[in-house]
CSV table of C-alpha atoms and ligand atoms in Angstrom, one decimal:
chain,number,residue,atom,x,y,z
A,1,MET,CA,92.8,176.6,230.1
A,2,SER,CA,96.1,177.8,231.3
A,3,ALA,CA,96.2,179.1,234.9
A,4,ALA,CA,99.3,181.2,234.2
A,5,VAL,CA,100.1,184.8,233.6
A,6,PRO,CA,101.5,184.8,230.0
A,7,GLY,CA,105.2,184.2,229.9
A,8,SER,CA,105.5,183.3,233.6
A,9,THR,CA,104.3,180.9,236.3
A,10,PRO,CA,101.4,182.2,238.4
A,11,LEU,CA,102.7,184.0,241.5
A,12,SER,CA,101.3,183.7,244.9
A,13,ALA,CA,100.1,186.8,246.7
A,14,ALA,CA,103.0,186.6,249.1
A,15,ARG,CA,105.6,186.5,246.3
A,16,ILE,CA,104.0,189.4,244.4
A,17,ALA,CA,103.8,191.5,247.6
A,18,ALA,CA,107.5,190.7,248.5
A,19,ALA,CA,108.7,191.7,245.0
A,20,VAL,CA,106.6,194.9,244.9
A,21,ARG,CA,107.7,196.0,248.4
A,22,ARG,CA,111.3,195.5,247.5
A,23,GLY,CA,110.8,197.5,244.3
A,24,GLU,CA,111.7,194.5,242.1
A,25,ARG,CA,108.3,194.5,240.3
A,26,SER,CA,105.9,197.4,239.8
A,27,ALA,CA,102.3,197.0,240.9
A,28,VAL,CA,101.3,198.5,237.6
A,29,GLU,CA,103.1,195.7,235.7
A,30,VAL,CA,101.5,193.0,238.0
A,31,VAL,CA,98.0,194.4,237.5
A,32,GLU,CA,98.5,194.7,233.7
A,33,GLN,CA,99.6,191.1,233.5
A,34,HIS,CA,96.5,190.0,235.4
A,35,LEU,CA,94.2,192.2,233.4
A,36,ALA,CA,95.7,190.5,230.2
A,37,VAL,CA,94.9,187.0,231.6
A,38,ILE,CA,91.4,188.2,232.5
A,39,ALA,CA,90.9,189.6,229.0
A,40,GLU,CA,91.9,186.3,227.5
A,41,GLY,CA,90.1,183.9,229.8
A,42,GLU,CA,87.1,185.8,231.1
A,43,PRO,CA,84.9,185.4,228.0
A,44,GLN,CA,84.9,181.6,228.6
A,45,ILE,CA,84.9,181.5,232.4
A,46,HIS,CA,82.6,184.4,233.3
A,47,ALA,CA,84.1,184.8,236.8
A,48,PHE,CA,83.3,188.5,237.0
A,49,ASN,CA,80.1,190.6,237.0
A,50,ALA,CA,82.4,193.6,236.5
A,51,VAL,CA,86.2,194.1,235.9
A,52,MET,CA,87.5,197.3,237.4
A,53,ASP,CA,90.3,197.9,234.9
A,54,ASP,CA,90.6,201.7,235.3
A,55,GLN,CA,90.4,201.8,239.1
A,56,ALA,CA,92.9,198.9,239.3
A,57,ARG,CA,95.4,200.7,237.1
A,58,ARG,CA,95.1,203.9,239.2
A,59,ALA,CA,95.4,202.1,242.5
A,60,ALA,CA,98.5,200.2,241.3
A,61,ALA,CA,100.1,203.5,240.2
A,62,LEU,CA,99.5,204.8,243.8
A,63,VAL,CA,101.2,201.7,245.3
A,64,ASP,CA,104.2,202.2,243.0
A,65,GLN,CA,104.4,205.9,244.0
A,66,ARG,CA,104.5,204.9,247.7
A,67,VAL,CA,107.3,202.4,247.1
A,68,ALA,CA,109.2,205.0,245.1
A,69,ALA,CA,108.8,207.4,248.0
A,70,GLY,CA,110.2,204.9,250.4
A,71,ASP,CA,106.9,203.9,252.0
A,72,ASP,CA,105.8,200.3,252.7
A,73,PRO,CA,102.4,199.8,251.0
A,74,GLY,CA,101.8,196.8,253.2
A,75,PRO,CA,101.7,193.0,253.3
A,76,LEU,CA,99.6,192.7,250.1
A,77,ALA,CA,101.3,195.4,248.1
A,78,GLY,CA,100.3,195.2,244.5
A,79,VAL,CA,98.3,192.0,244.9
A,80,PRO,CA,95.3,191.8,242.5
A,81,LEU,CA,92.1,191.1,244.5
A,82,ALA,CA,88.8,189.7,243.3
A,83,LEU,CA,85.8,190.6,245.4
A,84,LYS,CA,82.6,188.6,245.6
A,85,ASP,CA,79.8,190.9,244.4
A,86,ASN,CA,77.9,190.8,247.7
A,87,LEU,CA,80.7,192.9,249.3
A,88,CYS,CA,80.0,196.7,249.2
A,89,THR,CA,82.4,198.8,247.1
A,90,ARG,CA,82.0,202.5,247.3
A,91,GLY,CA,80.7,203.9,244.0
A,92,VAL,CA,81.1,200.5,242.2
A,93,PRO,CA,77.9,198.5,241.5
A,94,THR,CA,77.2,195.7,244.0
A,95,THR,CA,74.6,193.4,242.5
A,96,CYS,CA,74.6,190.1,244.5
A,97,SER,CA,74.0,188.7,241.0
A,98,SER,CA,70.4,189.8,241.4
A,99,ARG,CA,68.3,192.0,239.1
A,100,ILE,CA,66.8,193.6,242.2
A,101,LEU,CA,70.1,195.4,243.0
A,102,GLU,CA,70.8,196.4,239.4
A,103,GLY,CA,72.3,199.9,239.2
A,104,TRP,CA,72.8,200.2,243.0
A,105,ARG,CA,76.1,201.7,244.0
A,106,PRO,CA,76.9,201.5,247.7
A,107,PRO,CA,78.0,204.7,249.3
A,108,TYR,CA,80.7,202.9,251.4
A,109,ASP,CA,83.3,200.1,251.3
A,110,ALA,CA,82.9,196.9,253.4
A,111,THR,CA,85.4,196.8,256.3
A,112,VAL,CA,87.3,193.9,254.6
A,113,VAL,CA,87.7,196.0,251.4
A,114,THR,CA,89.1,199.0,253.3
A,115,ARG,CA,91.5,196.7,255.2
A,116,LEU,CA,92.8,194.9,252.1
A,117,VAL,CA,93.3,198.2,250.2
A,118,LEU,CA,95.1,199.7,253.2
A,119,ALA,CA,97.4,196.6,253.0
A,120,GLY,CA,98.2,197.4,249.4
A,121,ALA,CA,95.8,195.0,247.6
A,122,ILE,CA,94.3,196.1,244.3
A,123,PRO,CA,90.7,195.3,243.6
A,124,VAL,CA,90.4,194.1,240.0
A,125,GLY,CA,86.7,193.1,239.8
A,126,LYS,CA,83.5,191.9,241.4
A,127,THR,CA,82.9,188.2,241.1
A,128,ASN,CA,79.8,186.3,240.1
A,129,LEU,CA,77.8,184.3,242.7
A,130,ASP,CA,74.5,182.5,243.2
A,131,GLU,CA,71.9,185.2,243.6
A,132,PHE,CA,72.2,186.6,247.2
A,133,ALA,CA,74.7,183.7,247.9
A,134,MET,CA,71.9,181.1,247.8
A,135,GLY,CA,73.2,178.1,245.9
A,136,SER,CA,76.1,175.7,245.4
A,137,SER,CA,76.9,176.0,241.7
A,138,THR,CA,76.6,179.7,240.6
A,139,GLU,CA,73.8,178.6,238.3
A,140,ASN,CA,71.4,180.8,240.3
A,141,SER,CA,73.1,184.0,239.1
A,142,ALA,CA,70.8,186.4,237.3
A,143,PHE,CA,73.7,187.1,234.9
A,144,GLY,CA,74.5,183.5,233.9
A,145,PRO,CA,76.8,180.9,235.5
A,146,THR,CA,80.5,180.8,235.9
A,147,ARG,CA,82.4,177.9,234.4
A,148,ASN,CA,84.9,175.7,236.2
A,149,PRO,CA,88.4,176.5,234.8
A,150,HIS,CA,89.3,172.8,235.1
A,151,ASP,CA,86.4,171.7,232.9
A,152,GLN,CA,84.2,174.3,231.4
A,153,GLY,CA,81.2,171.9,231.1
A,154,ARG,CA,81.1,171.8,234.9
A,155,VAL,CA,80.1,174.2,237.7
A,156,PRO,CA,82.7,175.9,239.8
A,157,GLY,CA,80.6,175.4,242.9
A,158,GLY,CA,78.9,178.1,244.8
A,159,SER,CA,77.9,180.5,245.9
A,160,SER,CA,81.4,182.1,245.7
A,161,GLY,CA,81.9,180.3,242.3
A,162,GLY,CA,83.2,183.5,240.6
A,163,SER,CA,85.9,184.0,243.3
A,164,ALA,CA,87.0,180.4,243.2
A,165,ALA,CA,87.2,180.4,239.4
A,166,ALA,CA,89.1,183.7,239.4
A,167,VAL,CA,91.8,182.3,241.6
A,168,ALA,CA,91.9,178.9,239.7
A,169,ALA,CA,92.1,180.7,236.3
A,170,GLY,CA,95.0,183.0,237.4
A,171,PHE,CA,92.8,186.1,237.2
A,172,ALA,CA,93.8,187.1,240.7
A,173,PRO,CA,95.9,185.3,243.4
A,174,LEU,CA,93.5,186.4,246.1
A,175,ALA,CA,89.7,186.6,246.2
A,176,LEU,CA,87.2,187.1,249.0
A,177,GLY,CA,84.1,185.0,249.4
A,178,SER,CA,81.3,184.7,251.9
A,179,ASP,CA,80.4,181.4,253.6
A,180,THR,CA,76.9,180.9,255.1
A,181,GLY,CA,76.7,177.2,254.6
A,182,GLY,CA,79.8,176.3,252.7
A,183,SER,CA,80.0,179.0,250.0
A,184,ILE,CA,83.8,179.6,250.3
A,185,ARG,CA,84.9,176.0,251.0
A,186,GLN,CA,82.8,174.1,248.4
A,187,PRO,CA,83.7,176.2,245.4
A,188,ALA,CA,87.4,176.2,246.6
A,189,ALA,CA,87.2,172.4,246.6
A,190,LEU,CA,85.6,172.1,243.2
A,191,CYS,CA,88.1,174.6,241.6
A,192,GLY,CA,91.3,173.2,243.4
A,193,VAL,CA,92.1,176.3,245.5
A,194,VAL,CA,92.3,177.0,249.2
A,195,GLY,CA,89.1,178.4,250.8
A,196,LEU,CA,88.9,179.5,254.5
A,197,LYS,CA,85.8,180.2,256.6
A,198,PRO,CA,86.9,182.0,259.8
A,199,THR,CA,85.3,181.7,263.2
A,200,TYR,CA,82.0,183.6,263.3
A,201,GLY,CA,82.9,187.1,264.5
A,202,ARG,CA,86.5,186.9,263.5
A,203,VAL,CA,86.0,189.0,260.4
A,204,SER,CA,83.7,192.0,260.3
A,205,ARG,CA,80.5,191.6,258.3
A,206,TYR,CA,80.1,195.3,257.9
A,207,GLY,CA,79.4,195.9,254.2
A,208,LEU,CA,78.6,192.3,253.4
A,209,VAL,CA,75.1,192.1,252.0
A,210,ALA,CA,73.3,190.0,254.6
A,211,PHE,CA,71.9,186.5,253.8
A,212,ALA,CA,71.6,184.7,257.1
A,213,SER,CA,73.3,187.0,259.7
A,214,SER,CA,73.9,184.4,262.4
A,215,LEU,CA,75.8,182.2,259.9
A,216,ASP,CA,77.5,184.6,257.4
A,217,GLN,CA,81.3,185.0,257.5
A,218,ILE,CA,83.8,186.5,254.9
A,219,GLY,CA,87.0,184.7,254.1
A,220,PRO,CA,89.8,184.3,251.6
A,221,LEU,CA,90.2,182.1,248.5
A,222,THR,CA,93.8,181.7,247.4
A,223,SER,CA,96.2,179.3,245.7
A,224,THR,CA,98.3,178.7,248.8
A,225,VAL,CA,97.7,178.2,252.5
A,226,ALA,CA,100.3,180.9,253.3
A,227,ASP,CA,98.3,183.4,251.2
A,228,ALA,CA,95.1,182.6,253.1
A,229,ALA,CA,97.0,183.2,256.4
A,230,VAL,CA,98.3,186.6,255.2
A,231,ALA,CA,94.8,187.6,253.9
A,232,LEU,CA,93.1,186.6,257.2
A,233,GLU,CA,95.6,188.5,259.3
A,234,VAL,CA,94.7,191.6,257.3
A,235,ILE,CA,90.9,191.3,257.4
A,236,ALA,CA,90.5,189.9,260.9
A,237,GLY,CA,90.3,191.8,264.1
A,238,HIS,CA,87.7,193.8,266.0
A,239,ASP,CA,85.4,196.3,264.1
A,240,PRO,CA,83.1,198.5,266.1
A,241,LEU,CA,80.8,198.6,263.0
A,242,ASP,CA,79.9,195.0,263.4
A,243,SER,CA,78.3,194.3,266.8
A,244,THR,CA,79.1,190.5,266.5
A,245,SER,CA,82.8,191.1,265.8
A,246,VAL,CA,85.1,189.5,268.3
A,247,PRO,CA,86.7,192.2,270.5
A,248,GLU,CA,90.2,190.9,269.9
A,249,PRO,CA,93.0,192.0,267.5
A,250,ALA,CA,93.7,189.8,264.5
A,251,PRO,CA,95.5,186.5,265.3
A,252,ARG,CA,99.1,185.8,264.4
A,253,LEU,CA,98.9,183.2,261.7
A,254,VAL,CA,101.8,183.5,259.3
A,255,SER,CA,104.6,183.2,261.9
A,256,ARG,CA,103.0,180.0,263.2
A,257,LEU,CA,102.5,178.2,259.9
A,258,ASP,CA,105.6,176.0,260.2
A,259,GLU,CA,104.9,174.7,263.7
A,260,GLY,CA,103.8,171.4,262.3
A,261,VAL,CA,101.3,168.9,263.6
A,262,ASP,CA,103.5,166.8,265.9
A,263,GLY,CA,101.4,165.7,268.8
A,264,LEU,CA,98.1,167.2,267.6
A,265,ARG,CA,95.1,165.0,268.0
A,266,ILE,CA,93.0,165.0,264.8
A,267,GLY,CA,89.6,163.2,264.5
A,268,VAL,CA,88.0,162.0,261.2
A,269,VAL,CA,84.3,162.7,261.5
A,270,THR,CA,82.6,159.3,260.9
A,271,GLU,CA,79.2,160.7,260.2
A,272,LEU,CA,80.6,162.6,257.2
A,273,MET,CA,82.5,159.7,255.7
A,274,GLY,CA,79.5,157.4,254.9
A,275,GLU,CA,76.6,157.2,252.6
A,276,GLY,CA,76.3,160.0,250.0
A,277,ILE,CA,80.0,160.7,249.9
A,278,ALA,CA,81.7,159.5,246.7
A,279,SER,CA,84.4,156.8,247.3
A,280,ASP,CA,87.1,158.9,245.5
A,281,VAL,CA,86.4,161.8,247.9
A,282,ARG,CA,86.5,159.5,250.9
A,283,ARG,CA,89.8,158.0,249.8
A,284,ARG,CA,91.4,161.5,249.6
A,285,VAL,CA,90.2,162.3,253.1
A,286,GLU,CA,91.8,159.0,254.3
A,287,ALA,CA,95.0,159.9,252.5
A,288,ALA,CA,95.0,163.3,254.2
A,289,ALA,CA,94.5,161.5,257.6
A,290,GLU,CA,97.5,159.3,256.7
A,291,ALA,CA,99.6,162.3,255.7
A,292,LEU,CA,98.8,164.1,259.0
A,293,GLY,CA,99.6,160.9,260.9
A,294,ALA,CA,103.0,160.6,259.1
A,295,ALA,CA,103.7,164.2,260.1
A,296,GLY,CA,103.3,163.2,263.8
A,297,ALA,CA,99.6,163.9,264.5
A,298,LYS,CA,97.6,161.3,266.4
A,299,VAL,CA,94.7,160.5,264.0
A,300,ASP,CA,91.6,158.6,265.0
A,301,ASP,CA,87.9,158.4,264.1
A,302,VAL,CA,85.4,160.5,266.1
A,303,SER,CA,81.7,160.5,266.2
A,304,VAL,CA,79.9,163.9,266.1
A,305,PRO,CA,76.3,162.6,266.0
A,306,ALA,CA,74.3,165.7,265.6
A,307,VAL,CA,76.0,166.8,262.4
A,308,THR,CA,73.6,164.4,260.7
A,309,TYR,CA,70.8,167.0,261.4
A,310,GLY,CA,72.9,170.0,260.2
A,311,LEU,CA,71.2,170.2,256.8
A,312,SER,CA,67.6,170.1,258.2
A,313,SER,CA,68.4,172.7,260.8
A,314,TYR,CA,70.2,175.0,258.4
A,315,TYR,CA,67.4,174.9,255.8
A,316,LEU,CA,65.1,176.4,258.4
A,317,ILE,CA,67.4,178.9,260.1
A,318,ALA,CA,69.0,180.3,256.9
A,319,PRO,CA,65.8,180.9,255.0
A,320,ALA,CA,64.1,182.3,258.2
A,321,GLU,CA,66.9,184.9,258.5
A,322,ALA,CA,67.0,185.5,254.8
A,323,SER,CA,63.2,186.2,254.7
A,324,SER,CA,63.8,188.9,257.2
A,325,ASN,CA,67.0,190.3,255.6
A,326,LEU,CA,65.6,190.4,252.1
A,327,ALA,CA,62.4,192.3,253.2
A,328,ARG,CA,64.4,195.6,252.6
A,329,TYR,CA,64.3,195.1,248.8
A,330,ASP,CA,61.0,196.8,248.4
A,331,GLY,CA,61.5,198.9,245.3
A,332,VAL,CA,62.0,202.0,247.4
A,333,ARG,CA,65.4,201.8,249.0
A,334,TYR,CA,67.6,199.9,246.5
A,335,GLY,CA,68.1,199.2,242.8
A,336,LEU,CA,65.1,198.0,240.8
A,337,ARG,CA,61.6,199.5,240.9
A,338,VAL,CA,58.7,198.3,238.9
A,339,ASP,CA,55.9,200.9,239.0
A,340,ALA,CA,52.3,200.0,239.9
A,341,PRO,CA,49.2,201.8,241.0
A,342,THR,CA,49.6,201.2,244.8
A,343,THR,CA,52.6,200.9,247.0
A,344,ALA,CA,51.8,197.2,247.8
A,345,ALA,CA,51.4,196.4,244.1
A,346,MET,CA,54.7,198.2,243.4
A,347,ASN,CA,56.4,196.1,246.1
A,348,THR,CA,55.0,192.9,244.6
A,349,ALA,CA,55.8,193.8,241.0
A,350,THR,CA,59.4,194.8,242.0
A,351,ARG,CA,60.0,191.6,244.0
A,352,THR,CA,58.4,189.4,241.3
A,353,ALA,CA,60.6,190.8,238.6
A,354,GLY,CA,63.7,191.3,240.7
A,355,PHE,CA,64.2,188.0,242.5
A,356,GLY,CA,65.0,184.7,240.9
A,357,ASP,CA,63.3,181.3,241.7
A,358,GLU,CA,65.7,180.2,244.5
A,359,VAL,CA,65.5,183.5,246.3
A,360,LYS,CA,61.7,183.4,246.2
A,361,ARG,CA,61.7,179.8,247.4
A,362,ARG,CA,63.9,180.8,250.4
A,363,ILE,CA,61.8,183.8,251.3
A,364,MET,CA,58.6,181.6,251.2
A,365,LEU,CA,60.3,178.8,253.2
A,366,GLY,CA,61.6,181.2,255.8
A,367,THR,CA,58.4,183.2,256.1
A,368,TYR,CA,56.5,179.9,256.7
A,369,ALA,CA,59.0,178.7,259.3
A,370,LEU,CA,58.6,181.9,261.2
A,371,SER,CA,54.8,182.2,261.0
A,372,ALA,CA,52.4,182.0,264.0
A,373,GLY,CA,51.6,178.4,264.8
A,374,TYR,CA,54.6,177.0,263.0
A,375,TYR,CA,57.4,178.9,264.7
A,376,ASP,CA,58.0,176.5,267.6
A,377,ALA,CA,57.7,173.4,265.4
A,378,TYR,CA,60.1,174.6,262.7
A,379,TYR,CA,62.3,177.6,263.6
A,380,GLY,CA,62.3,176.9,267.3
A,381,LYS,CA,63.2,173.2,266.9
A,382,ALA,CA,65.9,174.0,264.3
A,383,GLN,CA,67.5,176.3,266.9
A,384,LYS,CA,67.5,173.5,269.5
A,385,VAL,CA,69.2,171.2,267.0
A,386,ARG,CA,71.7,173.9,266.4
A,387,THR,CA,72.5,173.8,270.1
A,388,LEU,CA,73.0,170.0,269.9
A,389,ILE,CA,75.5,170.5,267.1
A,390,ILE,CA,77.4,173.1,269.1
A,391,ARG,CA,77.5,170.7,272.1
A,392,ASP,CA,78.6,167.7,270.0
A,393,PHE,CA,81.5,169.6,268.5
A,394,ALA,CA,82.4,170.9,272.0
A,395,THR,CA,82.5,167.2,273.2
A,396,ALA,CA,84.6,166.2,270.2
A,397,TYR,CA,87.1,169.0,270.9
A,398,GLU,CA,87.6,167.7,274.5
A,399,SER,CA,89.5,164.8,272.9
A,400,PHE,CA,90.7,166.3,269.6
A,401,ASP,CA,92.5,169.5,268.6
A,402,LEU,CA,91.2,169.4,265.0
A,403,LEU,CA,88.7,167.5,262.9
A,404,LEU,CA,89.0,166.2,259.3
A,405,ALA,CA,86.1,165.7,256.8
A,406,PRO,CA,85.3,166.0,253.1
A,407,VAL,CA,84.2,169.4,251.7
A,408,SER,CA,82.0,168.4,248.8
A,409,PRO,CA,80.4,164.9,248.5
A,410,THR,CA,81.6,164.8,244.8
A,411,THR,CA,83.9,166.6,242.4
A,412,ALA,CA,82.5,169.4,240.2
A,413,PHE,CA,79.2,168.3,238.6
A,414,PRO,CA,77.9,169.2,235.1
A,415,PHE,CA,75.6,172.2,234.5
A,416,GLY,CA,72.0,171.3,235.1
A,417,ALA,CA,72.9,168.1,237.0
A,418,LYS,CA,71.2,169.2,240.2
A,419,ALA,CA,68.0,170.9,239.0
A,420,ASP,CA,66.0,169.6,242.0
A,421,PRO,CA,66.6,172.0,244.9
A,422,LEU,CA,66.9,169.3,247.5
A,423,THR,CA,69.6,167.5,245.5
A,424,MET,CA,71.5,170.8,245.3
A,425,TYR,CA,71.1,171.4,249.1
A,426,LEU,CA,72.9,168.0,249.7
A,427,SER,CA,76.1,169.6,248.3
A,428,ASP,CA,76.5,171.3,251.7
A,429,VAL,CA,76.1,168.4,254.0
A,430,CYS,CA,79.8,168.5,255.1
A,431,THR,CA,80.2,172.2,255.3
A,432,ILE,CA,77.0,173.4,257.1
A,433,PRO,CA,77.8,172.1,260.5
A,434,SER,CA,80.7,174.5,261.1
A,435,ASN,CA,78.5,177.5,260.2
A,436,LEU,CA,75.9,176.3,262.7
A,437,ALA,CA,78.6,175.9,265.3
A,438,GLY,CA,80.3,179.2,264.4
A,439,ASP,CA,83.6,177.4,264.1
A,440,PRO,CA,86.4,177.9,261.5
A,441,ALA,CA,87.1,175.4,258.7
A,442,VAL,CA,89.3,175.4,255.6
A,443,SER,CA,89.2,173.5,252.4
A,444,VAL,CA,92.7,172.4,251.1
A,445,PRO,CA,93.2,171.0,247.6
A,446,PHE,CA,94.3,167.4,248.1
A,447,GLY,CA,94.5,165.7,244.8
A,448,ALA,CA,92.0,164.6,242.2
A,449,GLY,CA,89.0,162.3,241.8
A,450,ASP,CA,88.5,159.4,239.4
A,451,ASP,CA,87.5,162.0,236.8
A,452,GLY,CA,90.7,164.0,237.2
A,453,LEU,CA,88.9,166.9,238.8
A,454,PRO,CA,90.1,168.6,242.1
A,455,ILE,CA,89.1,167.3,245.5
A,456,GLY,CA,89.4,169.4,248.7
A,457,VAL,CA,89.8,168.1,252.2
A,458,GLN,CA,88.3,170.0,255.1
A,459,VAL,CA,90.2,170.8,258.3
A,460,LEU,CA,87.8,172.0,261.1
A,461,ALA,CA,88.8,173.7,264.3
A,462,PRO,CA,87.2,175.0,267.5
A,463,ALA,CA,86.3,178.7,267.7
A,464,LEU,CA,89.3,181.0,267.3
A,465,ALA,CA,91.8,178.2,266.6
A,466,GLU,CA,92.6,179.3,263.0
A,467,ALA,CA,96.3,179.2,263.8
A,468,THR,CA,96.2,175.5,264.7
A,469,MET,CA,93.9,174.8,261.7
A,470,LEU,CA,96.3,176.4,259.3
A,471,ARG,CA,99.3,174.4,260.6
A,472,ALA,CA,97.5,171.2,259.6
A,473,ALA,CA,96.4,172.8,256.3
A,474,ILE,CA,100.0,173.6,255.3
A,475,VAL,CA,101.2,170.1,256.2
A,476,LEU,CA,98.6,168.8,253.8
A,477,GLU,CA,99.7,171.2,251.1
A,478,ASP,CA,103.3,170.1,251.6
A,479,ALA,CA,102.3,166.4,251.5
A,480,MET,CA,100.4,167.0,248.3
A,481,ALA,CA,103.3,168.8,246.7
A,482,ARG,CA,105.5,165.8,247.5
A,483,GLU,CA,102.8,163.3,246.2
A,484,VAL,CA,102.7,165.2,242.9
A,485,SER,CA,106.5,165.4,242.5
A,486,THR,CA,107.1,161.7,243.2
B,501,LIG,N1,74.7,176.5,249.4
B,501,LIG,C1,74.2,177.0,250.6
B,501,LIG,C2,72.9,177.7,250.4
B,501,LIG,O1,72.4,177.7,249.3
B,501,LIG,C3,75.2,177.8,251.3
B,501,LIG,C4,75.3,179.2,250.7
B,501,LIG,C5,76.4,180.0,251.3
B,501,LIG,O2,77.2,179.6,252.1
B,501,LIG,N2,76.2,181.3,251.0
B,501,LIG,O3,72.3,178.2,251.4
């Protein structure tokens, strides 16, 4: 399907905001155009759980009034914004694509939503996800899957599949996702858009429905690296409402984008380039390494041995934290309630009806890993492995400024292709290590696979080094643009 606003080429968030701020385009017109693209494409793609037409129109009119009054609405003036449906929006249903939250309307906005709206962005809808962000294909949504705009027989990735598809389909130039084990980067790679997971603590998690609190981060999905930089500048920075938020202002990113990679040392992670990674994906990572080398970086292979254990460690820690976080859905405090004669029977009936299979599997796995007699052997050991991963990354960053790796082992796969949970879990083998380490990473579109579908390349950085990471990302974006035009 076409990824364009009818009658024009798709505009980046930066270009929309520039035109709206100068009064050259009205926010109302921008929003109407995007709502028209949504109306045309959404029945096929199903990127949204809800489209917020009326609110979007009203918010756009307010932005236009401010421009007319001589105010500056901010760096995202008039930019349509798609929000993953695990981000709280005041008065607007927030479902996490789960029946258990059906009908729940949060009484407050997530900090990221407040900040984006203050910067002039216009929320246009809540996007589909794997239930409670558990999955890699959006097939675990209680409301049906999202389709990949590049091939509607294939998944968009997950869990932020709706957000990635919304950007790829031209429904919104900017979307937010959450990334606990790869849920921003993997769908971005499969849909051919940019997806950035910031350093843990860089962006406030206040108002993000918790999955695994020591791993969850919110970040942008966009069609350009520059848009990701603008969005991250807006949403980053200390928030007293999140006790894990880094007590620093947002970093300067946009003004540093054109500093280049001359002299940067970039390591290709050998453990993530071997068995299980499709050869077309590996070739694109090698091509990215060459492009960075040609731009002046010193590129070499680097071993980060403990990343091999990332998946095993993550699938104990994440379910353990999820089993605790999801205990709050008891039929009393949120959404669904299935009545039964006793409170315990009501809890069970509600949870049985309200949670899907994958969520139940995670709760059981996590409860088991935390139970007396197994805690040290499973949860405790997984935490020790997590420490090894943190140390191995720290060692690698003594010799390298950035690392390079695949994002997804393959391009987008057909619906139903990974029915076995373990096969699905392998989708995250290259993305999970950065979550365990708490480090930032970005997926940059870098060409196509043998099947013509998008491939993303992952740039990884040490904690708080998003500015350096984005310098490499934009060099790759430029190299790709040249490759396509020659
Ligand atoms: N696919 C991974 C999981 O199912 C990661 C999900 C995420 O990052 N939210 O746990």
